[in-house]
PDB file of C-alpha atoms in Angstrom:
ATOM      1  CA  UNK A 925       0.000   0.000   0.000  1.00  0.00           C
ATOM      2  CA  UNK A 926       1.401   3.309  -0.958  1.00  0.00           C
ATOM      3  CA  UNK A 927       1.155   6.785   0.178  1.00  0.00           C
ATOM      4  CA  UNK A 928      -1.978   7.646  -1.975  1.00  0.00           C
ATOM      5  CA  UNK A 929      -3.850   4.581  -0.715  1.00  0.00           C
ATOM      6  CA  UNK A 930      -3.127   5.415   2.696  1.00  0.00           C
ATOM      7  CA  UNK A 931      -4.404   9.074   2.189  1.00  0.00           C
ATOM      8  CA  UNK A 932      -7.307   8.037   0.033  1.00  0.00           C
ATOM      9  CA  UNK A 933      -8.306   5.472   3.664  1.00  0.00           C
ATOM     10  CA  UNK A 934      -7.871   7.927   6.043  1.00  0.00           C
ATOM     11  CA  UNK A 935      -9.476  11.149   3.947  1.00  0.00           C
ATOM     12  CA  UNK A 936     -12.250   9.319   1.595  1.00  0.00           C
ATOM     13  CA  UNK A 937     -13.593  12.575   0.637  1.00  0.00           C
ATOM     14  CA  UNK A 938     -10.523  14.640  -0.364  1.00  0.00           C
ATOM     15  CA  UNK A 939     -10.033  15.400  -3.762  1.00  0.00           C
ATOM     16  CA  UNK A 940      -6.430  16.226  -5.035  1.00  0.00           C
ATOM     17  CA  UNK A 941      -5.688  19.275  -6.492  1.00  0.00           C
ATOM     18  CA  UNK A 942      -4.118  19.245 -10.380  1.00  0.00           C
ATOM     19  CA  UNK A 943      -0.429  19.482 -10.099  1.00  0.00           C
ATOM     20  CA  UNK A 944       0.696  23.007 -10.778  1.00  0.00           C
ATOM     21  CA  UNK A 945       3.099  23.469 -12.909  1.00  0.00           C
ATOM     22  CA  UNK A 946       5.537  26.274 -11.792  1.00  0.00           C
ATOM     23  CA  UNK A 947       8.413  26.959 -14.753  1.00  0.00           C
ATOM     24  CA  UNK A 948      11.774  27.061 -13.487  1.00  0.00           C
ATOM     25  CA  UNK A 949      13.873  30.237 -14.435  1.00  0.00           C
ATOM     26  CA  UNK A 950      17.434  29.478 -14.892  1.00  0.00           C
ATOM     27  CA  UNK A 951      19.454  32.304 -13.095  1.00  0.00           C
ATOM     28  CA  UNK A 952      21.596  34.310 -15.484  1.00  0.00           C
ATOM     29  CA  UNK A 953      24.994  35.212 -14.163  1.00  0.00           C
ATOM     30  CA  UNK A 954      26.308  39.025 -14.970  1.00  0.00           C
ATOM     31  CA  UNK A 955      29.100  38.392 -17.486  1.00  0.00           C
ATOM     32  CA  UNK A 956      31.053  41.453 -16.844  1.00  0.00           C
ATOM     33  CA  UNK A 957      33.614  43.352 -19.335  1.00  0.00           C
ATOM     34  CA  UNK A 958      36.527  43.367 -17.398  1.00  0.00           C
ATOM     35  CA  UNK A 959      39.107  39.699 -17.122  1.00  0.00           C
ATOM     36  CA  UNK A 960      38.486  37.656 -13.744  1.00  0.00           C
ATOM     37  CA  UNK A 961      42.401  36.814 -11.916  1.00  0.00           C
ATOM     38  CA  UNK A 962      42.912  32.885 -11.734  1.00  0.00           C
ATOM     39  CA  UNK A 963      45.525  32.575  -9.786  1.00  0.00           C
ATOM     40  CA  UNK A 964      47.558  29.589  -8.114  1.00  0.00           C
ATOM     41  CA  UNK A 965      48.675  29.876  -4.317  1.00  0.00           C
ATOM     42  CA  UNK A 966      50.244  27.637  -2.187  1.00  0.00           C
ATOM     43  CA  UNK A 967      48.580  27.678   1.503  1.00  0.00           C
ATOM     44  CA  UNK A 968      50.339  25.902   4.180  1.00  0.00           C
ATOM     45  CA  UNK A 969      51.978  23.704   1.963  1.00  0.00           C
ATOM     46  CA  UNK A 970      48.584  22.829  -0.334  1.00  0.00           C
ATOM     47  CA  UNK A 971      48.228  23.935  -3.818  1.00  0.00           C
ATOM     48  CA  UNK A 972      44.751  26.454  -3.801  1.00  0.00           C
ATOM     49  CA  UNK A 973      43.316  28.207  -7.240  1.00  0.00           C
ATOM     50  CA  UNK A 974      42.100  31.649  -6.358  1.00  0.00           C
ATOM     51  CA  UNK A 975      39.122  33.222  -8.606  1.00  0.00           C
ATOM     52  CA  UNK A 976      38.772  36.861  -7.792  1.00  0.00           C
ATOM     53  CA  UNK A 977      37.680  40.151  -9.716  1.00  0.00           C
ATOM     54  CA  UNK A 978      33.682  38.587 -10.365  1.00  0.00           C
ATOM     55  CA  UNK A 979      31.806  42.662 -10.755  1.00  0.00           C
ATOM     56  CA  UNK A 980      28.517  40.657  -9.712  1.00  0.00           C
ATOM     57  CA  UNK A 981      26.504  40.245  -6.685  1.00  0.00           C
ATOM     58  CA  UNK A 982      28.039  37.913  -3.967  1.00  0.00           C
ATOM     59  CA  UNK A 983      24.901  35.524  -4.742  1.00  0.00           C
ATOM     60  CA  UNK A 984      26.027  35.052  -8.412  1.00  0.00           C
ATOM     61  CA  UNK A 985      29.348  34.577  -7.068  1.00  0.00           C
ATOM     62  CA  UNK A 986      28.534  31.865  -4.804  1.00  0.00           C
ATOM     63  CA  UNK A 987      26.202  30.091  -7.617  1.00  0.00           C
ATOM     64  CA  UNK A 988      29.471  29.842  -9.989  1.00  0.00           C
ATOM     65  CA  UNK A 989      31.931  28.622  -7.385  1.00  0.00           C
ATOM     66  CA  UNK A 990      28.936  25.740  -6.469  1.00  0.00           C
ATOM     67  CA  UNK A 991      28.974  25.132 -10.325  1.00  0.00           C
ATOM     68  CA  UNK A 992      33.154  24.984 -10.705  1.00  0.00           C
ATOM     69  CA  UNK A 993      33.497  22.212  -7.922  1.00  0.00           C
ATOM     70  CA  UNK A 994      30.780  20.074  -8.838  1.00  0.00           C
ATOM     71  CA  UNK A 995      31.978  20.397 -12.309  1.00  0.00           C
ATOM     72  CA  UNK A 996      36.241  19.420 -11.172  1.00  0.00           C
ATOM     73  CA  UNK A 997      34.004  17.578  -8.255  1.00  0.00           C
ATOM     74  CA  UNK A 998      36.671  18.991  -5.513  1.00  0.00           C
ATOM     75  CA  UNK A 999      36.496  20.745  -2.634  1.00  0.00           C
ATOM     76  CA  UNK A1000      36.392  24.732  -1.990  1.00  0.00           C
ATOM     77  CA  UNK A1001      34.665  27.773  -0.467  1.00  0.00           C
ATOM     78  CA  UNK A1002      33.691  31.737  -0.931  1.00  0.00           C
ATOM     79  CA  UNK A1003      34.902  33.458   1.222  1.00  0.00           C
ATOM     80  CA  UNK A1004      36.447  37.585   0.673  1.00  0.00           C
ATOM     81  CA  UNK A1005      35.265  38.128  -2.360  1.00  0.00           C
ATOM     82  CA  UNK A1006      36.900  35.537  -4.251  1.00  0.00           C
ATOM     83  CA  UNK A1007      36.863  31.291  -4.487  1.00  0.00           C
ATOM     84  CA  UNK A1008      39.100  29.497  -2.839  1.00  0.00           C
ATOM     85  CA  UNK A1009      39.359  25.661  -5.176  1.00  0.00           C
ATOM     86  CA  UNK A1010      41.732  22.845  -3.655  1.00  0.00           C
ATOM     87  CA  UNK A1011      44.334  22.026  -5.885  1.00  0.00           C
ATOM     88  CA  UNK A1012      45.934  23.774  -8.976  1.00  0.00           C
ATOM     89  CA  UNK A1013      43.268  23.338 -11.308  1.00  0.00           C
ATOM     90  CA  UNK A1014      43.728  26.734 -13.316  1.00  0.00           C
ATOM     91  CA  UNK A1015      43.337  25.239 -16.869  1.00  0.00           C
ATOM     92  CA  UNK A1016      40.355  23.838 -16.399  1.00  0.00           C
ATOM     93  CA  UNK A1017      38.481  26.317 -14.378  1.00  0.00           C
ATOM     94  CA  UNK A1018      39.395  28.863 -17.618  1.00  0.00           C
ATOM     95  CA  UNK A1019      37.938  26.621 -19.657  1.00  0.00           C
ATOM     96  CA  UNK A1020      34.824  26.348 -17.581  1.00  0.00           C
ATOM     97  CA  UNK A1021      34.707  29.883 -17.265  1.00  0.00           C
ATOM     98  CA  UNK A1022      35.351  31.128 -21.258  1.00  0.00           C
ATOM     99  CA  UNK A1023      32.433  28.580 -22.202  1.00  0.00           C
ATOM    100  CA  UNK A1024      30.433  30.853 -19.503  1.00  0.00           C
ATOM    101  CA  UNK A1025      31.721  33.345 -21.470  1.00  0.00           C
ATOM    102  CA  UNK A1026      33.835  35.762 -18.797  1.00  0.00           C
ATOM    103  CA  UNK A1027      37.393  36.729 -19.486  1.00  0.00           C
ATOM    104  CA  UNK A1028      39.701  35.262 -17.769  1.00  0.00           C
ATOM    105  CA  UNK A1029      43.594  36.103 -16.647  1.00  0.00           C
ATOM    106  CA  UNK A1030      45.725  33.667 -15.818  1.00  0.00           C
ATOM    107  CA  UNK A1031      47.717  34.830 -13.279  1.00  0.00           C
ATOM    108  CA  UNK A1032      51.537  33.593 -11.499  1.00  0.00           C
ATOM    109  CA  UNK A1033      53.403  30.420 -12.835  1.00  0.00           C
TER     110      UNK A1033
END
């Protein structure tokens, strides 16, 4: 017996309402003019990849540093402005980020 059995039992005179279909707006990130700084760091001995110099809102900000580590599926935060990614991964979050279409400086080594 599932769910809708169980309600149908308990509440023999409730009707369902129609699913409502809500659309889903995909959120566009501001692409700004101006080249974002990928930079590599070492941190107490751990290679990091900095991102800073995003013109947006800190809520864009956070959305595209969610999308870069699920995409290199690593670890990371936001935190001052820029994202912080585990591991020297500057190549690929360029690529990631021209397809988004931002520009992108490659900064130190």
């Amino acid at each position: 017996m599932d769910l809708q059995d169980q309600l149908k039992n308990l509440f023999p005179d409730h009707e369902p309402l129609p699913d409502e279909q809500t659309e889903a707006v995909a959120h566009e990130l501001y692409v700004q003019k101006e080249p974002m700084i990928c930079k590599f760091e070492k941190r107490k001995g751990k290679a990091t990849t900095i991102i800073e110099g995003y013109e947006g809102t800190d809520e864009d900000f956070k959305i595209l540093a969610k999308e870069i580590k699920t995409k290199l599926s690593v670890g990371g935060t936001f935190k001052d402005d820029s994202i912080i990614i585990q591991g020297d991964y500057r190549d690929k979050i360029m690529e990631i980020l021209k397809l988004k279409g931002f520009k992108v400086k490659r900064v130190g080594g």
